Amino acid sequence: MILKAYFLGRLDFTYKGKSISPQLSQKARGLLCYLIMNKSRILNRENLAELFWETSSKDSAKYNLRYTLWAIRKSLESSAEEQKYIILPGKNTCKFNSDSPHWVDVFEFIKLVNKGKKENIPVEKRIDCLEATSTLYKSDFLEGVHVRASSAFSDWVFYEKERLQKLFFESQLMLADLYESLKRYDKAIQALKRLVKINPLQEEIYYKLIHLYYISGDRVSAIKEFLKCKKTLREELNISPMKKTQRLYKKIVEENNFSIDNIDNEPNTTAGSQNNSILNAIKNKKKGLHMFFYMVSSTQEKQNAEKELNHLNTIENYISIDIARLPGKRIPYEGVMDIAESALKNIEIHNSNSLSPDPLLFKELKNSFEQYLVFQSVLDLLIHLAQTSNVLIKIHNIHWFDRETIDFLSFLYRKGYDKNLFITGIYDLRWKNPRFDYFVKAFYNEERIQFCNLSIDYMKSY
Amino acid sequence: MLKADLILYNGKILQMNGKGLLQEAVAIKDGKILDVGKNSEIKDYMGHTTEVIDLKGRTAVPGFIDSHVHLVPTGLNALGLNLKRVKSIKDILNLIKKKLETPKNGDVIWGVALDELSLKEKKLPTRYDLDSIAPEIPVFISRVEYHTIVVNSCAFHKINLPFNLEGIEKDSRGLPTGRLHHHASSIARKKLFEMIPEEKRQQGVELAINQAIRRGVTTVVAMEGGFLFHDNHAELLIKHKASLPIDIELFYQTTDINKVISYNLPRIGGCIFLDGSFGSRSAALFEPYQDMPQCQGNLYFTQEEVDEFVIKAHEKKLQIAMHAIGGRAIQQVLTAYEKALSKIPRRDHRHRIEHFELPTDDQIKKARELGIIVSVQPAYEYMWGWPGGMYEIRLGKERCKRANPFKKLIDSGLLLAGGSDSDVTPINPLLGIHSAANHPHSESKITPYQALKMFTINGATAIFQEKSKGTIERGKIADIAVLENNPLEVDTDAIKDIKVDYTIKNGKILYAACGAEE
């Protein structure tokens, strides 16, 4: 490898093991970085000249570009090396030669994050990849680099910086989740500490840290972390920690035999409310319709929520309907049809008197009245089913649902309020479903609908 | 007989000791008051080296004490660009350009007090606007209430905000506009304070102190550090206060009790914001705002947190001060003080409530029972209390009459210390006295004497210094302001126009107005 480029942190280029940055002007360093980051594209020289010398005249900008490209090429190719790093495919174009021997920290970083995301490779391999990202991500993209008279270049830097920082957050959160699942809490803590260093004001990270310290048996550090969080939020933003964080702290301080799971079991809370409450509702033979949704934002959380759903299979005397197990965005009414079909199957199994579905279910709907009739028909099926047994509908990937099915849930809540129907599901916040977001907003304060583990970002939108 | 270093004679000496006697002369020795009396009595203290000032009928009052000043920010704002009067974005850019052309313009440019509604564009500039004139040096422009800051690209680079910080405004392309709100604005403000070098901060303090001296102030109660400000402001004063020409009594605005104790400070707090302000509709009211019925303001602490802080600070025998403007915030702090005092009774605690702008009758009574000192800023009424003013807009015609009820507070037996909250209002005790004596609502007006007490003896009492300051009496520190006219004799609506002719601190003349000797 001859040319190495370091963009995550201090900008530097090494050629044959020696830094060439001192030989390059600020603009040349910026230009070389831009060319490398866009190595798959052929770039128009006029545009490049304007990007870096926006306040100069056209001719002067072009001359400056020509000179700067020459300076870069000189510093890279002054020896007898055959490789050309900067190539000029056309009269007015130029490009970084992607076939040249080079290594760029950003590309390596992205590659490792993507590899670390893959769930089909062994956990230890994923951990190795994600750990390596933290070594590469020394600091933010082009930290401290400000190229004179080039606001468009600044814009590009801001954009890239944000994109890469997001990826870094994603990678470290994922890494912490994986470590936690392996009970390697010290490592999970290390990963999250890296994020606190970048954003010391993100309370959700503190919450995770306190939790990890606690479950690792380090009560003292858990308490210290809370106090640090409280002090930082007070001094920087003049705000108190979230109730959820305060409750966790209190439990740690006050209870000797405290189980971390209890944190999310606290009643009347907005975030992390009443875990397993659908199970409680069923166990306690609560009457009427109840809904309970898990809001997840990581693979680990999704897996945990799936476990909870599967755990519900152990309950006896319930007709259980599983839908939306497979990925993929649903077409209009697909979810409603799935519910109807499953209900019909169960009616056939549990009831010898078969019930014919309304013919409207199978034809194109022309207006909202027809939509009403379809919704009512499916509700009738569910009510029919609920006459003999309690009904539990489990929606494994609610984020894939079509808007009509989400509207059906809303309809169900209003029209089936007094029926013994239990609906639960998983909403993966990473797959944004605007219709379900509306649903949350509308039913947020409803007593019989609960949303568990809302992430802080999600909560902020309300 | 001892001979004086300085004698002021032929004047009206308002001793402010409650005896109502108007003396003619005062003798000063070794920075202390040697004697006060008739010209003939004081004449005996005159020696060969005694400096003598003929007051020619002027009035000497105890050196003023401003009980609530954000001193470092006042100085820094004075050094920054004042954008109060700009009419367009172009005006802002011209001011920045001028600043850039000034030699030694520094490493960072900041502007304050911008109100976009007074700009013809009716919008804040963006970073692109600022880049067009200042691409190489960080620029920070603060809105009038500090909740929004606009930065140029260079500053945006330097402050390096994390992507998931709330309040970074983006354009349709997802790029930052440079306008920073809420949390992002708070952090940008902190970063700005960090970028300003210490020598600049010192320069700012000197500037603010010189302004104070010209207004007859000899003691400033400085509220520094913490949210919206920066701890390096408090540290700066701790480091340099002994060398400053007037007394600086520091309230470190932190809830970190150990930190305050480590500096041997006898007090803690200041503007620890339990709520916000009327201007930004964040003062926590019992009833909604008149001009925004869905809004009742915000409480920034839970009761539990206030209780916890107060009891810990009280246990350590610290004097506590907290910012509370609306009734709900006042209730929070009173509740916390009551709990602490019932758990650990202490007679002379002198805990304070800063601002106390909209208390209920019950709260006034409770504050009196608990022995709380109320630190008020009468010039708020001068700025916002008039018909059609901000108080009326935010609180409505009836409720604004209950704001800053100075007479009721004094009648109930509360001790009121007067301050400016500079630079919300300028360091100018005579303006404060004027504002209290000319309160827009007659039922809240107080006498000029009562108002004068707020900025002298009461100010001293509010920092445990009434035995050494606040009156002109034998043995006390010779802190004196000589006024062109007697505020107790001029028309009350002319008090603000009285000029300060001399400011004397520890017996030394710090300021003599042009022509004062004539």
Tab-separated table of N, CA and C in Angstrom, chain B residues 63-69 212 216-222 246-249 418 427 429 455 459-460 463 465 469-470 477 479 503 505:
chain	number	residue	atom	x	y	z
B	63	GLY	N	-21.747	54.177	49.478
B	63	GLY	CA	-21.461	53.625	48.156
B	63	GLY	C	-22.537	52.603	47.804
B	64	PHE	N	-22.993	52.633	46.566
B	64	PHE	CA	-24.100	51.752	46.183
B	64	PHE	C	-23.658	50.291	46.114
B	65	ILE	N	-24.611	49.451	46.442
B	65	ILE	CA	-24.393	47.999	46.317
B	65	ILE	C	-25.398	47.485	45.294
B	66	ASP	N	-24.874	46.959	44.205
B	66	ASP	CA	-25.771	46.341	43.215
B	66	ASP	C	-25.823	44.852	43.556
B	67	SER	N	-26.989	44.410	43.990
B	67	SER	CA	-27.101	43.066	44.561
B	67	SER	C	-27.263	41.941	43.551
B	68	HIS	N	-27.291	42.264	42.283
B	68	HIS	CA	-27.489	41.181	41.299
B	68	HIS	C	-26.931	41.619	39.937
B	69	VAL	N	-25.695	41.192	39.683
B	69	VAL	CA	-25.035	41.571	38.417
B	69	VAL	C	-24.377	40.331	37.819
B	212	ALA	N	-19.653	50.642	36.449
B	212	ALA	CA	-20.280	50.601	37.777
B	212	ALA	C	-19.765	51.752	38.641
B	216	GLY	N	-21.493	55.170	40.863
B	216	GLY	CA	-21.449	55.243	42.324
B	216	GLY	C	-21.437	53.903	43.028
B	217	VAL	N	-21.194	52.836	42.276
B	217	VAL	CA	-21.240	51.492	42.879
B	217	VAL	C	-19.875	51.150	43.480
B	218	THR	N	-19.883	50.696	44.719
B	218	THR	CA	-18.628	50.298	45.364
B	218	THR	C	-18.616	48.803	45.698
B	219	THR	N	-19.775	48.172	45.610
B	219	THR	CA	-19.838	46.711	45.809
B	219	THR	C	-20.779	46.111	44.765
B	220	VAL	N	-20.267	45.074	44.130
B	220	VAL	CA	-21.091	44.356	43.157
B	220	VAL	C	-21.277	42.931	43.659
B	221	VAL	N	-22.517	42.492	43.699
B	221	VAL	CA	-22.771	41.083	44.003
B	221	VAL	C	-22.866	40.376	42.650
B	222	ALA	N	-21.823	39.610	42.350
B	222	ALA	CA	-21.702	39.023	41.008
B	222	ALA	C	-22.257	37.608	41.007
B	246	ILE	N	-13.148	47.761	43.207
B	246	ILE	CA	-14.320	47.741	44.090
B	246	ILE	C	-14.532	46.310	44.597
B	247	ASP	N	-15.405	46.166	45.561
B	247	ASP	CA	-15.625	44.836	46.139
B	247	ASP	C	-16.532	44.000	45.230
B	248	ILE	N	-16.104	42.781	45.021
B	248	ILE	CA	-16.924	41.833	44.260
B	248	ILE	C	-17.285	40.698	45.206
B	249	GLU	N	-18.548	40.531	45.450
B	249	GLU	CA	-19.005	39.415	46.289
B	249	GLU	C	-19.652	38.397	45.361
B	418	GLY	N	-31.638	45.659	46.311
B	418	GLY	CA	-31.864	46.112	44.933
B	418	GLY	C	-30.707	45.758	44.021
B	427	ILE	N	-26.089	48.653	34.973
B	427	ILE	CA	-25.666	48.871	36.368
B	427	ILE	C	-25.851	50.366	36.618
B	429	PRO	N	-27.703	52.192	39.922
B	429	PRO	CA	-28.604	52.164	41.084
B	429	PRO	C	-29.602	53.325	41.099
B	455	PHE	N	-30.465	49.769	47.836
B	455	PHE	CA	-29.161	49.761	47.160
B	455	PHE	C	-28.004	50.117	48.097
B	459	GLY	N	-28.665	46.106	50.764
B	459	GLY	CA	-27.721	45.349	49.931
B	459	GLY	C	-26.619	44.761	50.790
B	460	ALA	N	-26.156	45.557	51.763
B	460	ALA	CA	-25.098	45.074	52.667
B	460	ALA	C	-25.613	43.935	53.541
B	463	ILE	N	-25.731	40.472	52.101
B	463	ILE	CA	-24.479	39.697	51.980
B	463	ILE	C	-23.722	39.689	53.319
B	465	GLN	N	-22.949	42.049	55.365
B	465	GLN	CA	-21.904	43.068	55.524
B	465	GLN	C	-22.447	44.370	56.099
B	469	LYS	N	-20.585	48.032	56.039
B	469	LYS	CA	-20.961	48.784	54.838
B	469	LYS	C	-22.413	49.210	54.893
B	470	GLY	N	-22.803	50.004	53.926
B	470	GLY	CA	-24.232	50.272	53.737
B	470	GLY	C	-24.735	51.530	54.421
B	477	ILE	N	-16.492	51.072	56.601
B	477	ILE	CA	-15.638	51.275	55.416
B	477	ILE	C	-16.088	52.551	54.700
B	479	ASP	N	-16.951	53.846	51.941
B	479	ASP	CA	-17.491	53.696	50.581
B	479	ASP	C	-18.598	54.728	50.431
B	503	THR	N	-17.042	58.854	43.251
B	503	THR	CA	-17.193	57.530	43.854
B	503	THR	C	-15.947	57.277	44.693
B	505	LYS	N	-14.030	54.709	47.284
B	505	LYS	CA	-13.993	53.319	47.774
B	505	LYS	C	-12.834	53.189	48.747
